[in-house]
Amino acid sequence: MKNPRVPLAGVIGWPISHSKSPRIHGYWLAQHDIAGHYVPLGIEPADFEEMIQQLPKLGFVGANVTIPHKETALELAAEVTPRAKMIGAANTLEFLPDGGFRADNTDGIGFINNLRQNAPDWDAGKGPALVLGAGGAGRAVLWSLLDAGVPKILLANRTRGRAEALADEFGPKISVLGWDDISEATREAALVVNTTSLGMRDQPPLDITLNCAAGALVTDLVYVPMTTDLLQQAQDKGLQTVDGLGMLLHQAVPGFEAWFGVRPQVTETLREVVLK
Ligand code: NAP
């Protein structure tokens, strides 16, 4: 018998009202004329384990998870993809036919696919990457750059010990440098990535002077504002830039494809829909 349920997916977080994911998936569902729904699910940490078991019974085929559930989801998963394991957090879940769920993390692939779409000339083998920040997003970016074949990563974080811990975990291609040395380090970077929250609206600015060679690419995970001071400085110096909104859109692609069976596109219209 055909499955009598309408396929559902959603984003689980606490709080959840700020999430842009319902707009992204809602746009793709309508575009592809799919009879499914994607909803925001505000679930408190104490209820997460019980609720995640109930969702498939309601027709949920999968879900995104965001703060504060990203690590718990990984611990409760029946299957974990290698990249989610390496990144240490889940953001995309797929319910399995025999119960339980598979946990994946698509932030890193979203980061790389955003660069590939918006800076097609950038090649991972071109030279070292300078990565600023060693939080959750920093982990995803490190995984993706190593997976893409970057020869060397210079990693700086305000709290140096966190960067050193990541270098131990991710291996010898990572070299840790001091937070005061980031401007100097841009000289040898083919790619500069801000994964800290600095430069975000209501946060302090990122204090850096870009000394990059011509042809270097600068990207920021912060997308509020869309053109951060870092990206503005890069543009003023004639460097190529990619903003952070595309990463948010690209990280959503694998989940939508797994749940609804269509690989969606990241387009200018989608950007406009999400920014509205
Ligand atoms: P997180 O785990 O809390 O890490 C925050 C990072 O920012 C740490 O490296 C932290 O350094 C650094 N930081 C915070 N305040 C600082 C300050 N005053 N000076 C220097 N460094 C500071 O957060 P996250 O999840 O990695 O997210 C980081 C940013 O990326 C956020 O703005 C988030 O919105 C954005 N993001 C964007 C996307 C996207 O799709 N575009 C995806 C994920 C995240 P310490 O270790 O020293 O505290």
mmCIF file of C-alpha atoms and ligand atoms in Angstrom:
data_model
loop_
_atom_site.group_PDB
_atom_site.id
_atom_site.type_symbol
_atom_site.label_atom_id
_atom_site.label_comp_id
_atom_site.label_asym_id
_atom_site.label_seq_id
_atom_site.Cartn_x
_atom_site.Cartn_y
_atom_site.Cartn_z
ATOM 1 C CA MET A 1 0.000 0.000 0.000
ATOM 2 C CA LYS A 2 1.202 3.491 -0.812
ATOM 3 C CA ASN A 3 2.366 5.376 2.305
ATOM 4 C CA PRO A 4 -0.828 7.180 3.392
ATOM 5 C CA ARG A 5 1.068 10.004 5.092
ATOM 6 C CA VAL A 6 2.106 13.366 3.667
ATOM 7 C CA PRO A 7 5.911 13.590 4.016
ATOM 8 C CA LEU A 8 6.925 16.053 6.716
ATOM 9 C CA ALA A 9 10.263 17.535 7.723
ATOM 10 C CA GLY A 10 11.204 20.378 10.008
ATOM 11 C CA VAL A 11 13.874 22.144 12.009
ATOM 12 C CA ILE A 12 14.191 21.295 15.692
ATOM 13 C CA GLY A 13 15.658 23.917 17.987
ATOM 14 C CA TRP A 14 15.044 25.904 21.155
ATOM 15 C CA PRO A 15 14.282 28.715 20.521
ATOM 16 C CA ILE A 16 13.302 28.264 16.874
ATOM 17 C CA SER A 17 11.343 31.275 15.601
ATOM 18 C CA HIS A 18 14.468 32.900 14.046
ATOM 19 C CA SER A 19 15.222 29.946 11.725
ATOM 20 C CA LYS A 20 15.320 30.622 7.984
ATOM 21 C CA SER A 21 15.110 26.904 7.124
ATOM 22 C CA PRO A 22 11.286 26.819 6.766
ATOM 23 C CA ARG A 23 11.539 29.524 4.082
ATOM 24 C CA ILE A 24 14.251 27.647 2.187
ATOM 25 C CA HIS A 25 12.499 24.273 2.180
ATOM 26 C CA GLY A 26 9.042 25.832 1.759
ATOM 27 C CA TYR A 27 10.272 27.559 -1.403
ATOM 28 C CA TRP A 28 11.693 24.327 -2.845
ATOM 29 C CA LEU A 29 8.555 22.308 -1.958
ATOM 30 C CA ALA A 30 6.379 24.814 -3.810
ATOM 31 C CA GLN A 31 8.820 25.101 -6.732
ATOM 32 C CA HIS A 32 8.831 21.339 -7.266
ATOM 33 C CA ASP A 33 5.105 20.958 -6.545
ATOM 34 C CA ILE A 34 5.793 18.400 -3.810
ATOM 35 C CA ALA A 35 2.925 17.485 -1.482
ATOM 36 C CA GLY A 36 4.983 17.811 1.700
ATOM 37 C CA HIS A 37 5.565 20.314 4.488
ATOM 38 C CA TYR A 38 8.543 21.688 6.438
ATOM 39 C CA VAL A 39 7.836 23.223 9.838
ATOM 40 C CA PRO A 40 9.672 24.868 12.761
ATOM 41 C CA LEU A 41 9.632 22.575 15.812
ATOM 42 C CA GLY A 42 10.397 24.244 19.146
ATOM 43 C CA ILE A 43 11.507 21.364 21.377
ATOM 44 C CA GLU A 44 13.123 21.889 24.775
ATOM 45 C CA PRO A 45 16.306 19.934 25.553
ATOM 46 C CA ALA A 46 14.565 17.797 28.204
ATOM 47 C CA ASP A 47 11.999 16.602 25.631
ATOM 48 C CA PHE A 48 14.303 16.017 22.666
ATOM 49 C CA GLU A 49 14.936 12.285 23.101
ATOM 50 C CA GLU A 50 11.260 11.420 23.515
ATOM 51 C CA MET A 51 10.027 13.708 20.727
ATOM 52 C CA ILE A 52 12.539 12.485 18.176
ATOM 53 C CA GLN A 53 11.111 8.976 18.603
ATOM 54 C CA GLN A 54 7.565 10.208 18.010
ATOM 55 C CA LEU A 55 8.159 12.247 14.867
ATOM 56 C CA PRO A 56 8.266 9.344 12.332
ATOM 57 C CA LYS A 57 4.875 8.174 13.600
ATOM 58 C CA LEU A 58 3.464 11.550 12.519
ATOM 59 C CA GLY A 59 4.883 11.250 9.012
ATOM 60 C CA PHE A 60 8.253 12.947 9.501
ATOM 61 C CA VAL A 61 10.858 11.631 7.087
ATOM 62 C CA GLY A 62 13.660 13.712 8.566
ATOM 63 C CA ALA A 63 14.621 16.932 10.274
ATOM 64 C CA ASN A 64 17.280 19.543 10.677
ATOM 65 C CA VAL A 65 18.587 20.123 14.176
ATOM 66 C CA THR A 66 20.018 23.348 15.462
ATOM 67 C CA ILE A 67 21.103 24.845 18.795
ATOM 68 C CA PRO A 68 20.994 23.325 21.423
ATOM 69 C CA HIS A 69 20.401 19.825 19.970
ATOM 70 C CA LYS A 70 23.292 19.365 17.506
ATOM 71 C CA GLU A 71 25.522 17.300 19.801
ATOM 72 C CA THR A 72 22.678 15.349 21.489
ATOM 73 C CA ALA A 73 21.369 14.286 18.085
ATOM 74 C CA LEU A 74 24.758 12.818 17.271
ATOM 75 C CA GLU A 75 24.793 10.838 20.537
ATOM 76 C CA LEU A 76 21.301 9.408 19.959
ATOM 77 C CA ALA A 77 21.750 8.504 16.287
ATOM 78 C CA ALA A 78 21.572 4.878 15.076
ATOM 79 C CA GLU A 79 23.975 5.817 12.247
ATOM 80 C CA VAL A 80 26.422 8.710 11.969
ATOM 81 C CA THR A 81 28.072 9.794 8.714
ATOM 82 C CA PRO A 82 31.878 10.078 8.847
ATOM 83 C CA ARG A 83 31.745 13.849 8.301
ATOM 84 C CA ALA A 84 29.235 14.381 11.142
ATOM 85 C CA LYS A 85 31.492 12.319 13.392
ATOM 86 C CA MET A 86 34.531 14.415 12.453
ATOM 87 C CA ILE A 87 32.663 17.710 12.824
ATOM 88 C CA GLY A 88 31.269 16.522 16.167
ATOM 89 C CA ALA A 89 27.693 17.685 15.639
ATOM 90 C CA ALA A 90 24.648 16.846 13.501
ATOM 91 C CA ASN A 91 22.453 19.246 11.542
ATOM 92 C CA THR A 92 20.515 16.874 9.243
ATOM 93 C CA LEU A 93 18.631 13.734 10.327
ATOM 94 C CA GLU A 94 16.989 11.061 8.214
ATOM 95 C CA PHE A 95 14.593 8.635 9.885
ATOM 96 C CA LEU A 96 15.367 5.002 9.078
ATOM 97 C CA PRO A 97 12.743 2.402 8.045
ATOM 98 C CA ASP A 98 13.583 0.115 10.979
ATOM 99 C CA GLY A 99 13.579 2.894 13.581
ATOM 100 C CA GLY A 100 16.133 5.401 14.753
ATOM 101 C CA PHE A 101 17.818 7.940 12.528
ATOM 102 C CA ARG A 102 20.964 8.661 10.548
ATOM 103 C CA ALA A 103 22.798 11.847 11.579
ATOM 104 C CA ASP A 104 24.709 13.909 9.044
ATOM 105 C CA ASN A 105 26.381 17.317 9.081
ATOM 106 C CA THR A 106 26.059 19.295 5.856
ATOM 107 C CA ASP A 107 27.615 22.599 7.033
ATOM 108 C CA GLY A 108 31.038 21.767 5.597
ATOM 109 C CA ILE A 109 29.744 20.676 2.205
ATOM 110 C CA GLY A 110 27.480 23.746 2.205
ATOM 111 C CA PHE A 111 30.527 25.928 2.796
ATOM 112 C CA ILE A 112 32.494 24.377 -0.076
ATOM 113 C CA ASN A 113 29.585 24.303 -2.520
ATOM 114 C CA ASN A 114 28.975 27.990 -1.819
ATOM 115 C CA LEU A 115 32.591 28.728 -2.798
ATOM 116 C CA ARG A 116 32.317 26.498 -5.871
ATOM 117 C CA GLN A 117 29.152 28.279 -7.029
ATOM 118 C CA ASN A 118 30.258 31.843 -6.346
ATOM 119 C CA ALA A 119 34.029 31.661 -6.876
ATOM 120 C CA PRO A 120 34.400 28.961 -9.549
ATOM 121 C CA ASP A 121 38.044 29.968 -10.132
ATOM 122 C CA TRP A 122 38.993 29.104 -6.563
ATOM 123 C CA ASP A 123 40.852 25.844 -6.383
ATOM 124 C CA ALA A 124 41.567 24.126 -3.067
ATOM 125 C CA GLY A 125 45.084 23.237 -4.213
ATOM 126 C CA LYS A 126 45.937 26.900 -4.877
ATOM 127 C CA GLY A 127 47.557 27.524 -1.495
ATOM 128 C CA PRO A 128 47.082 27.826 2.262
ATOM 129 C CA ALA A 129 43.804 28.824 3.875
ATOM 130 C CA LEU A 130 43.661 31.125 6.898
ATOM 131 C CA VAL A 131 40.752 30.095 9.131
ATOM 132 C CA LEU A 132 39.662 32.419 11.939
ATOM 133 C CA GLY A 133 37.697 30.730 14.734
ATOM 134 C CA ALA A 134 37.606 27.297 16.317
ATOM 135 C CA GLY A 135 33.943 26.936 17.312
ATOM 136 C CA GLY A 136 31.331 24.646 15.760
ATOM 137 C CA ALA A 137 31.375 26.395 12.384
ATOM 138 C CA GLY A 138 35.180 26.377 12.418
ATOM 139 C CA ARG A 139 35.173 22.584 12.795
ATOM 140 C CA ALA A 140 32.869 22.189 9.776
ATOM 141 C CA VAL A 141 35.067 24.511 7.680
ATOM 142 C CA LEU A 142 38.245 22.640 8.662
ATOM 143 C CA TRP A 143 36.680 19.312 7.705
ATOM 144 C CA SER A 144 35.519 20.672 4.343
ATOM 145 C CA LEU A 145 38.825 22.325 3.418
ATOM 146 C CA LEU A 146 40.802 19.183 4.220
ATOM 147 C CA ASP A 147 38.265 17.077 2.325
ATOM 148 C CA ALA A 148 38.588 19.450 -0.662
ATOM 149 C CA GLY A 149 42.389 19.082 -0.655
ATOM 150 C CA VAL A 150 43.720 22.349 0.787
ATOM 151 C CA PRO A 151 47.474 21.797 1.320
ATOM 152 C CA LYS A 152 47.797 23.781 4.580
ATOM 153 C CA ILE A 153 45.505 25.545 7.041
ATOM 154 C CA LEU A 154 46.607 28.403 9.297
ATOM 155 C CA LEU A 155 44.207 28.412 12.238
ATOM 156 C CA ALA A 156 43.778 31.269 14.708
ATOM 157 C CA ASN A 157 41.331 31.594 17.560
ATOM 158 C CA ARG A 158 40.991 34.106 20.395
ATOM 159 C CA THR A 159 41.271 31.201 22.845
ATOM 160 C CA ARG A 160 44.406 29.579 21.452
ATOM 161 C CA GLY A 161 43.901 26.304 23.334
ATOM 162 C CA ARG A 162 40.725 25.560 21.328
ATOM 163 C CA ALA A 163 42.657 25.958 18.072
ATOM 164 C CA GLU A 164 45.437 23.708 19.368
ATOM 165 C CA ALA A 165 42.904 21.037 20.341
ATOM 166 C CA LEU A 166 41.477 21.144 16.797
ATOM 167 C CA ALA A 167 44.953 20.915 15.263
ATOM 168 C CA ASP A 168 45.607 17.775 17.364
ATOM 169 C CA GLU A 169 42.349 16.279 16.164
ATOM 170 C CA PHE A 170 42.469 17.272 12.484
ATOM 171 C CA GLY A 171 46.142 16.527 11.877
ATOM 172 C CA PRO A 172 49.425 17.958 10.607
ATOM 173 C CA LYS A 173 48.033 20.174 7.825
ATOM 174 C CA ILE A 174 46.775 22.556 10.535
ATOM 175 C CA SER A 175 49.223 25.130 11.964
ATOM 176 C CA VAL A 176 48.054 27.248 14.873
ATOM 177 C CA LEU A 177 48.999 30.902 15.036
ATOM 178 C CA GLY A 178 48.362 33.659 17.569
ATOM 179 C CA TRP A 179 45.301 35.897 17.300
ATOM 180 C CA ASP A 180 47.628 38.923 17.054
ATOM 181 C CA ASP A 181 49.291 37.459 13.956
ATOM 182 C CA ILE A 182 46.238 37.164 11.706
ATOM 183 C CA SER A 183 46.863 40.304 9.610
ATOM 184 C CA GLU A 184 50.433 39.193 8.863
ATOM 185 C CA ALA A 185 49.261 35.667 8.023
ATOM 186 C CA THR A 186 46.924 36.934 5.285
ATOM 187 C CA ARG A 187 50.068 37.522 3.143
ATOM 188 C CA GLU A 188 50.413 33.804 2.421
ATOM 189 C CA ALA A 189 46.713 32.911 2.363
ATOM 190 C CA ALA A 190 44.987 31.979 -0.897
ATOM 191 C CA LEU A 191 41.726 31.873 1.094
ATOM 192 C CA VAL A 192 40.692 33.777 4.237
ATOM 193 C CA VAL A 193 37.637 32.500 6.131
ATOM 194 C CA ASN A 194 35.964 34.157 9.121
ATOM 195 C CA THR A 195 34.118 31.511 11.141
ATOM 196 C CA THR A 196 33.865 33.633 14.303
ATOM 197 C CA SER A 197 30.788 35.665 15.211
ATOM 198 C CA LEU A 198 32.832 38.888 14.947
ATOM 199 C CA GLY A 199 31.372 41.328 12.452
ATOM 200 C CA MET A 200 27.826 40.080 12.995
ATOM 201 C CA ARG A 201 25.185 42.724 13.816
ATOM 202 C CA ASP A 202 25.448 43.645 17.545
ATOM 203 C CA GLN A 203 28.859 41.915 17.838
ATOM 204 C CA PRO A 204 32.285 43.597 17.927
ATOM 205 C CA PRO A 205 34.029 44.023 14.560
ATOM 206 C CA LEU A 206 36.762 41.696 13.332
ATOM 207 C CA ASP A 207 39.982 43.681 13.655
ATOM 208 C CA ILE A 208 42.146 42.570 10.728
ATOM 209 C CA THR A 209 44.143 44.178 7.912
ATOM 210 C CA LEU A 210 44.096 42.142 4.735
ATOM 211 C CA ASN A 211 47.540 41.946 3.119
ATOM 212 C CA CYS A 212 46.575 39.166 0.707
ATOM 213 C CA ALA A 213 48.148 38.736 -2.696
ATOM 214 C CA ALA A 214 45.990 39.551 -5.728
ATOM 215 C CA GLY A 215 43.754 36.613 -6.578
ATOM 216 C CA ALA A 216 43.085 35.616 -2.969
ATOM 217 C CA LEU A 217 39.513 34.828 -1.964
ATOM 218 C CA VAL A 218 37.899 36.177 1.229
ATOM 219 C CA THR A 219 34.722 34.688 2.694
ATOM 220 C CA ASP A 220 32.715 35.282 5.850
ATOM 221 C CA LEU A 221 30.266 32.897 7.497
ATOM 222 C CA VAL A 222 28.480 35.882 9.014
ATOM 223 C CA TYR A 223 25.630 36.971 6.734
ATOM 224 C CA VAL A 224 23.914 39.613 8.899
ATOM 225 C CA PRO A 225 24.952 42.047 7.519
ATOM 226 C CA MET A 226 25.484 40.460 4.128
ATOM 227 C CA THR A 227 28.514 42.626 3.320
ATOM 228 C CA THR A 228 30.513 42.497 6.540
ATOM 229 C CA ASP A 229 33.385 44.912 7.202
ATOM 230 C CA LEU A 230 35.745 42.059 6.304
ATOM 231 C CA LEU A 231 34.136 41.572 2.890
ATOM 232 C CA GLN A 232 33.977 45.339 2.316
ATOM 233 C CA GLN A 233 37.694 45.685 3.050
ATOM 234 C CA ALA A 234 38.449 42.796 0.690
ATOM 235 C CA GLN A 235 36.350 44.338 -2.083
ATOM 236 C CA ASP A 236 38.016 47.745 -1.575
ATOM 237 C CA LYS A 237 41.356 45.990 -2.075
ATOM 238 C CA GLY A 238 40.190 44.300 -5.258
ATOM 239 C CA LEU A 239 40.005 40.814 -3.740
ATOM 240 C CA GLN A 240 37.332 38.289 -4.628
ATOM 241 C CA THR A 241 34.637 37.746 -1.963
ATOM 242 C CA VAL A 242 31.847 35.275 -1.193
ATOM 243 C CA ASP A 243 29.211 36.043 1.452
ATOM 244 C CA GLY A 244 27.861 33.618 4.064
ATOM 245 C CA LEU A 245 24.229 33.385 2.986
ATOM 246 C CA GLY A 246 25.048 30.877 0.271
ATOM 247 C CA MET A 247 26.479 28.451 2.836
ATOM 248 C CA LEU A 248 23.155 28.477 4.690
ATOM 249 C CA LEU A 249 21.317 27.721 1.443
ATOM 250 C CA HIS A 250 23.744 25.051 0.224
ATOM 251 C CA GLN A 251 23.785 23.175 3.557
ATOM 252 C CA ALA A 252 20.041 22.626 3.103
ATOM 253 C CA VAL A 253 20.386 20.826 -0.257
ATOM 254 C CA PRO A 254 21.354 17.283 0.905
ATOM 255 C CA GLY A 255 18.532 17.127 3.478
ATOM 256 C CA PHE A 256 15.863 18.185 0.987
ATOM 257 C CA GLU A 257 17.130 15.645 -1.546
ATOM 258 C CA ALA A 258 17.159 12.816 1.036
ATOM 259 C CA TRP A 259 13.672 13.596 2.354
ATOM 260 C CA PHE A 260 11.781 14.599 -0.790
ATOM 261 C CA GLY A 261 13.739 12.881 -3.573
ATOM 262 C CA VAL A 262 14.612 15.961 -5.655
ATOM 263 C CA ARG A 263 17.973 17.746 -5.679
ATOM 264 C CA PRO A 264 17.064 21.444 -5.396
ATOM 265 C CA GLN A 265 19.044 24.391 -6.792
ATOM 266 C CA VAL A 266 20.426 27.413 -4.967
ATOM 267 C CA THR A 267 19.353 30.388 -7.070
ATOM 268 C CA GLU A 268 19.215 34.164 -6.853
ATOM 269 C CA THR A 269 15.443 33.927 -6.365
ATOM 270 C CA LEU A 270 15.944 31.676 -3.338
ATOM 271 C CA ARG A 271 18.357 34.241 -1.862
ATOM 272 C CA GLU A 272 15.717 36.949 -2.307
ATOM 273 C CA VAL A 273 13.006 34.779 -0.721
ATOM 274 C CA VAL A 274 15.179 34.093 2.327
ATOM 275 C CA LEU A 275 16.165 37.739 2.728
ATOM 276 C CA LYS A 276 12.571 39.052 2.614
HETATM 277 P P1 NAP B 1 30.615 29.123 18.375
HETATM 278 O O1 NAP B 1 30.779 27.650 18.359
HETATM 279 O O2 NAP B 1 29.999 29.791 19.559
HETATM 280 O O3 NAP B 1 32.075 29.774 18.111
HETATM 281 C C1 NAP B 1 32.246 31.176 18.162
HETATM 282 C C2 NAP B 1 33.625 31.535 17.626
HETATM 283 O O4 NAP B 1 33.730 32.974 17.590
HETATM 284 C C3 NAP B 1 34.788 31.032 18.495
HETATM 285 O O5 NAP B 1 35.896 30.775 17.682
HETATM 286 C C4 NAP B 1 35.029 32.247 19.401
HETATM 287 O O6 NAP B 1 36.335 32.294 19.947
HETATM 288 C C5 NAP B 1 34.850 33.365 18.403
HETATM 289 N N1 NAP B 1 34.553 34.638 19.080
HETATM 290 C C6 NAP B 1 33.396 35.004 19.665
HETATM 291 N N2 NAP B 1 33.534 36.256 20.191
HETATM 292 C C7 NAP B 1 34.803 36.647 19.921
HETATM 293 C C8 NAP B 1 35.546 37.841 20.202
HETATM 294 N N3 NAP B 1 34.997 38.876 20.885
HETATM 295 N N4 NAP B 1 36.833 37.916 19.767
HETATM 296 C C9 NAP B 1 37.409 36.892 19.074
HETATM 297 N N5 NAP B 1 36.741 35.735 18.791
HETATM 298 C C10 NAP B 1 35.452 35.632 19.207
HETATM 299 O O7 NAP B 1 29.739 29.621 17.127
HETATM 300 P P2 NAP B 1 29.640 28.916 15.688
HETATM 301 O O8 NAP B 1 28.479 28.004 15.669
HETATM 302 O O9 NAP B 1 30.975 28.411 15.326
HETATM 303 O O10 NAP B 1 29.223 30.174 14.759
HETATM 304 C C11 NAP B 1 30.147 31.205 14.467
HETATM 305 C C12 NAP B 1 29.547 32.175 13.448
HETATM 306 O O11 NAP B 1 29.333 31.520 12.204
HETATM 307 C C13 NAP B 1 28.199 32.767 13.861
HETATM 308 O O12 NAP B 1 28.177 34.121 13.499
HETATM 309 C C14 NAP B 1 27.209 31.982 13.036
HETATM 310 O O13 NAP B 1 26.023 32.732 12.755
HETATM 311 C C15 NAP B 1 27.988 31.761 11.761
HETATM 312 N N6 NAP B 1 27.550 30.572 11.020
HETATM 313 C C16 NAP B 1 27.113 30.764 9.747
HETATM 314 C C17 NAP B 1 26.711 29.671 9.007
HETATM 315 C C18 NAP B 1 26.243 29.886 7.604
HETATM 316 O O14 NAP B 1 25.539 29.002 7.074
HETATM 317 N N7 NAP B 1 26.603 30.976 6.959
HETATM 318 C C19 NAP B 1 26.748 28.383 9.560
HETATM 319 C C20 NAP B 1 27.216 28.213 10.863
HETATM 320 C C21 NAP B 1 27.618 29.334 11.586
HETATM 321 P P3 NAP B 1 36.623 31.641 21.406
HETATM 322 O O15 NAP B 1 36.839 30.171 21.188
HETATM 323 O O16 NAP B 1 37.849 32.352 21.869
HETATM 324 O O17 NAP B 1 35.422 31.936 22.263
#
